[in-house]
mmCIF file of C-alpha atoms and ligand atoms in Angstrom:
data_model
loop_
_atom_site.group_PDB
_atom_site.id
_atom_site.type_symbol
_atom_site.label_atom_id
_atom_site.label_comp_id
_atom_site.label_asym_id
_atom_site.label_seq_id
_atom_site.Cartn_x
_atom_site.Cartn_y
_atom_site.Cartn_z
ATOM 1 C CA UNK A 26 -56.291 230.297 134.533
ATOM 2 C CA UNK A 27 -60.091 230.267 134.639
ATOM 3 C CA UNK A 28 -61.188 228.105 137.536
ATOM 4 C CA UNK A 29 -64.408 226.998 139.139
ATOM 5 C CA UNK A 30 -65.108 226.967 142.858
ATOM 6 C CA UNK A 31 -68.066 226.044 145.033
ATOM 7 C CA UNK A 32 -69.643 228.701 147.212
ATOM 8 C CA UNK A 33 -72.491 228.016 149.628
ATOM 9 C CA UNK A 34 -74.651 230.623 151.297
ATOM 10 C CA UNK A 35 -75.146 228.873 154.640
ATOM 11 C CA UNK A 36 -78.457 228.654 156.570
ATOM 12 C CA UNK A 37 -77.710 231.812 158.585
ATOM 13 C CA UNK A 38 -77.133 233.839 155.400
ATOM 14 C CA UNK A 39 -80.283 232.504 153.726
ATOM 15 C CA UNK A 40 -82.393 233.123 156.844
ATOM 16 C CA UNK A 41 -81.136 236.718 157.123
ATOM 17 C CA UNK A 42 -82.006 237.278 153.414
ATOM 18 C CA UNK A 43 -78.417 238.074 152.527
ATOM 19 C CA UNK A 44 -78.353 235.952 149.365
ATOM 20 C CA UNK A 45 -78.971 238.836 146.946
ATOM 21 C CA UNK A 46 -76.262 240.972 148.549
ATOM 22 C CA UNK A 47 -73.783 238.089 148.544
ATOM 23 C CA UNK A 48 -74.458 237.181 144.908
ATOM 24 C CA UNK A 49 -74.010 240.890 143.980
ATOM 25 C CA UNK A 50 -70.635 240.911 145.733
ATOM 26 C CA UNK A 51 -69.544 237.902 143.656
ATOM 27 C CA UNK A 52 -70.752 239.441 140.385
ATOM 28 C CA UNK A 53 -69.215 242.840 141.163
ATOM 29 C CA UNK A 54 -65.912 241.059 141.781
ATOM 30 C CA UNK A 55 -65.931 239.461 138.336
ATOM 31 C CA UNK A 56 -67.319 236.015 139.110
ATOM 32 C CA UNK A 57 -69.760 234.363 136.750
ATOM 33 C CA UNK A 58 -72.550 232.312 138.365
ATOM 34 C CA UNK A 59 -72.340 229.038 136.429
ATOM 35 C CA UNK A 60 -74.931 227.158 138.511
ATOM 36 C CA UNK A 61 -77.123 227.855 141.522
ATOM 37 C CA UNK A 62 -79.812 226.036 143.509
ATOM 38 C CA UNK A 63 -81.481 226.018 146.907
ATOM 39 C CA UNK A 64 -81.447 222.809 148.962
ATOM 40 C CA UNK A 65 -82.189 221.720 152.515
ATOM 41 C CA UNK A 66 -79.434 219.239 153.366
ATOM 42 C CA UNK A 67 -80.152 216.054 155.303
ATOM 43 C CA UNK A 68 -77.842 215.102 158.171
ATOM 44 C CA UNK A 69 -76.191 212.454 155.953
ATOM 45 C CA UNK A 70 -75.679 214.928 153.106
ATOM 46 C CA UNK A 71 -74.087 217.517 155.418
ATOM 47 C CA UNK A 72 -71.870 214.863 157.015
ATOM 48 C CA UNK A 73 -70.760 213.711 153.559
ATOM 49 C CA UNK A 74 -69.974 217.222 152.411
ATOM 50 C CA UNK A 75 -67.853 217.933 155.512
ATOM 51 C CA UNK A 76 -66.362 214.397 155.859
ATOM 52 C CA UNK A 77 -62.879 215.965 155.977
ATOM 53 C CA UNK A 78 -63.773 217.503 159.365
ATOM 54 C CA UNK A 79 -65.361 214.380 160.878
ATOM 55 C CA UNK A 80 -62.752 214.063 163.659
ATOM 56 C CA UNK A 81 -62.987 217.736 164.653
ATOM 57 C CA UNK A 82 -64.673 218.663 167.948
ATOM 58 C CA UNK A 83 -67.040 221.032 166.124
ATOM 59 C CA UNK A 84 -68.238 218.434 163.566
ATOM 60 C CA UNK A 85 -71.649 217.594 165.099
ATOM 61 C CA UNK A 86 -72.431 221.214 165.769
ATOM 62 C CA UNK A 87 -71.402 222.152 162.208
ATOM 63 C CA UNK A 88 -73.686 219.450 160.757
ATOM 64 C CA UNK A 89 -76.592 220.631 162.955
ATOM 65 C CA UNK A 90 -76.020 224.198 161.774
ATOM 66 C CA UNK A 91 -75.784 223.268 158.091
ATOM 67 C CA UNK A 92 -79.070 221.320 158.271
ATOM 68 C CA UNK A 93 -81.104 223.874 160.253
ATOM 69 C CA UNK A 94 -82.466 225.502 157.080
ATOM 70 C CA UNK A 95 -81.947 225.688 153.331
ATOM 71 C CA UNK A 96 -78.612 226.613 151.776
ATOM 72 C CA UNK A 97 -77.718 228.075 148.363
ATOM 73 C CA UNK A 98 -74.782 226.315 146.719
ATOM 74 C CA UNK A 99 -73.367 227.844 143.556
ATOM 75 C CA UNK A 100 -70.578 227.301 141.094
ATOM 76 C CA UNK A 101 -68.513 230.457 140.589
ATOM 77 C CA UNK A 102 -66.048 230.950 137.774
ATOM 78 C CA UNK A 103 -63.244 233.450 137.041
ATOM 79 C CA UNK A 104 -59.444 233.709 137.002
ATOM 80 C CA UNK A 105 -58.084 232.163 140.210
ATOM 81 C CA UNK A 106 -61.634 231.623 141.454
ATOM 82 C CA UNK A 107 -60.685 229.458 144.443
ATOM 83 C CA UNK A 108 -58.259 231.901 146.083
ATOM 84 C CA UNK A 109 -60.213 234.949 145.013
ATOM 85 C CA UNK A 110 -63.385 233.592 146.633
ATOM 86 C CA UNK A 111 -61.454 232.807 149.845
ATOM 87 C CA UNK A 112 -60.234 236.443 149.869
ATOM 88 C CA UNK A 113 -63.703 237.884 149.391
ATOM 89 C CA UNK A 114 -65.175 235.550 152.061
ATOM 90 C CA UNK A 115 -62.587 236.451 154.708
ATOM 91 C CA UNK A 116 -61.170 234.349 157.544
ATOM 92 C CA UNK A 117 -63.197 231.505 159.095
ATOM 93 C CA UNK A 118 -63.544 233.488 162.327
ATOM 94 C CA UNK A 119 -65.195 236.847 161.540
ATOM 95 C CA UNK A 120 -63.113 238.400 164.333
ATOM 96 C CA UNK A 121 -60.030 237.722 162.198
ATOM 97 C CA UNK A 122 -61.625 238.655 158.863
ATOM 98 C CA UNK A 123 -60.493 241.778 157.026
ATOM 99 C CA UNK A 124 -62.781 244.786 156.547
ATOM 100 C CA UNK A 125 -65.005 244.500 153.505
ATOM 101 C CA UNK A 126 -65.056 240.688 153.473
ATOM 102 C CA UNK A 127 -68.388 238.859 153.532
ATOM 103 C CA UNK A 128 -67.675 237.236 156.893
ATOM 104 C CA UNK A 129 -66.517 240.500 158.464
ATOM 105 C CA UNK A 130 -69.674 242.247 157.287
ATOM 106 C CA UNK A 131 -72.254 239.530 157.996
ATOM 107 C CA UNK A 132 -70.977 236.604 160.132
ATOM 108 C CA UNK A 133 -71.907 236.278 163.801
ATOM 109 C CA UNK A 134 -69.397 233.604 164.910
ATOM 110 C CA UNK A 135 -66.663 231.196 163.798
ATOM 111 C CA UNK A 136 -69.395 228.603 163.148
ATOM 112 C CA UNK A 137 -72.234 230.768 161.836
ATOM 113 C CA UNK A 138 -70.098 232.444 159.209
ATOM 114 C CA UNK A 139 -72.531 232.882 156.290
ATOM 115 C CA UNK A 140 -70.533 231.364 153.427
ATOM 116 C CA UNK A 141 -68.526 228.322 152.446
ATOM 117 C CA UNK A 142 -65.807 228.330 149.784
ATOM 118 C CA UNK A 143 -63.675 225.514 148.382
ATOM 119 C CA UNK A 144 -60.048 225.687 149.559
ATOM 120 C CA UNK A 145 -58.183 223.817 146.768
ATOM 121 C CA UNK A 146 -58.577 222.492 143.222
ATOM 122 C CA UNK A 147 -59.234 219.013 144.627
ATOM 123 C CA UNK A 148 -61.878 220.165 147.107
ATOM 124 C CA UNK A 149 -63.533 222.357 144.455
ATOM 125 C CA UNK A 150 -63.862 219.339 142.161
ATOM 126 C CA UNK A 151 -65.363 217.187 144.909
ATOM 127 C CA UNK A 152 -67.650 219.910 146.232
ATOM 128 C CA UNK A 153 -68.984 221.033 142.822
ATOM 129 C CA UNK A 154 -69.840 217.445 141.898
ATOM 130 C CA UNK A 155 -71.469 216.972 145.324
ATOM 131 C CA UNK A 156 -74.210 219.443 144.322
ATOM 132 C CA UNK A 157 -74.226 219.706 140.510
ATOM 133 C CA UNK A 158 -73.958 217.458 137.457
ATOM 134 C CA UNK A 159 -72.305 218.594 134.209
ATOM 135 C CA UNK A 160 -75.646 219.528 132.592
ATOM 136 C CA UNK A 161 -76.406 221.987 135.399
ATOM 137 C CA UNK A 162 -73.162 223.991 135.045
ATOM 138 C CA UNK A 163 -73.565 226.583 132.300
HETATM 139 P P1 ADP B 30 -63.539 227.493 156.198
HETATM 140 O O1 ADP B 30 -65.047 227.446 156.024
HETATM 141 O O2 ADP B 30 -63.036 228.902 156.385
HETATM 142 O O3 ADP B 30 -62.797 226.761 155.100
HETATM 143 P P2 ADP B 30 -62.946 225.213 157.905
HETATM 144 O O4 ADP B 30 -62.879 224.408 156.643
HETATM 145 O O5 ADP B 30 -61.783 225.140 158.831
HETATM 146 O O6 ADP B 30 -63.209 226.761 157.584
HETATM 147 O O7 ADP B 30 -64.231 224.804 158.747
HETATM 148 C C1 ADP B 30 -65.459 224.503 158.102
HETATM 149 C C2 ADP B 30 -66.568 225.203 158.848
HETATM 150 O O8 ADP B 30 -66.687 224.639 160.155
HETATM 151 C C3 ADP B 30 -66.369 226.692 159.101
HETATM 152 O O9 ADP B 30 -66.705 227.519 158.018
HETATM 153 C C4 ADP B 30 -67.279 226.934 160.289
HETATM 154 O O10 ADP B 30 -68.663 227.002 159.912
HETATM 155 C C5 ADP B 30 -67.068 225.652 161.090
HETATM 156 N N1 ADP B 30 -65.970 225.792 162.076
HETATM 157 C C6 ADP B 30 -64.638 225.870 161.830
HETATM 158 N N2 ADP B 30 -63.923 225.981 162.953
HETATM 159 C C7 ADP B 30 -64.840 225.985 163.968
HETATM 160 C C8 ADP B 30 -64.751 226.076 165.393
HETATM 161 N N3 ADP B 30 -63.559 226.187 166.006
HETATM 162 N N4 ADP B 30 -65.906 226.049 166.104
HETATM 163 C C9 ADP B 30 -67.103 225.937 165.503
HETATM 164 N N5 ADP B 30 -67.255 225.829 164.158
HETATM 165 C C10 ADP B 30 -66.154 225.864 163.404
HETATM 166 MG MG1 MG B 31 -62.839 224.742 154.598
#
């Protein structure tokens, strides 16, 4: 089934000018870019996006990281987009990520791990609508 998922190139990936490479990886793997923008999140916006992690010990540090510079959220579409994107991203901790995954190739730590990807149909729906309205998804 064709699905949509939200990907974000995080501030570390944008700062290191990895966005072109990362978008190429998505396109080469059959994803269509349905929407894309560049935004610098406020503290409140980052907290809202990651509300599910608000009790975690790393929450404040994660919010500081995600607001340190601009990010590039995008809506990706293909068959099984949510799981497929998680596969291409690799494990949260780059030390555990498989060879060839984005995090294995580019991430420096479990926190500064270059990309975000929705983890379920429910989170994809919430996360896509957090950044894009229906007229912006083509
Ligand atoms: P994922 O992004 O792989 O879905 P999580 O949803 O568990 O991972 O965590 C959200 C983000 O929080 C991670 O991508 C990473 O930036 C950060 N994070 C997760 N676990 C840790 C940790 N133990 N220490 C610091 N940051 C973390
Ligand atoms: Mg997650």
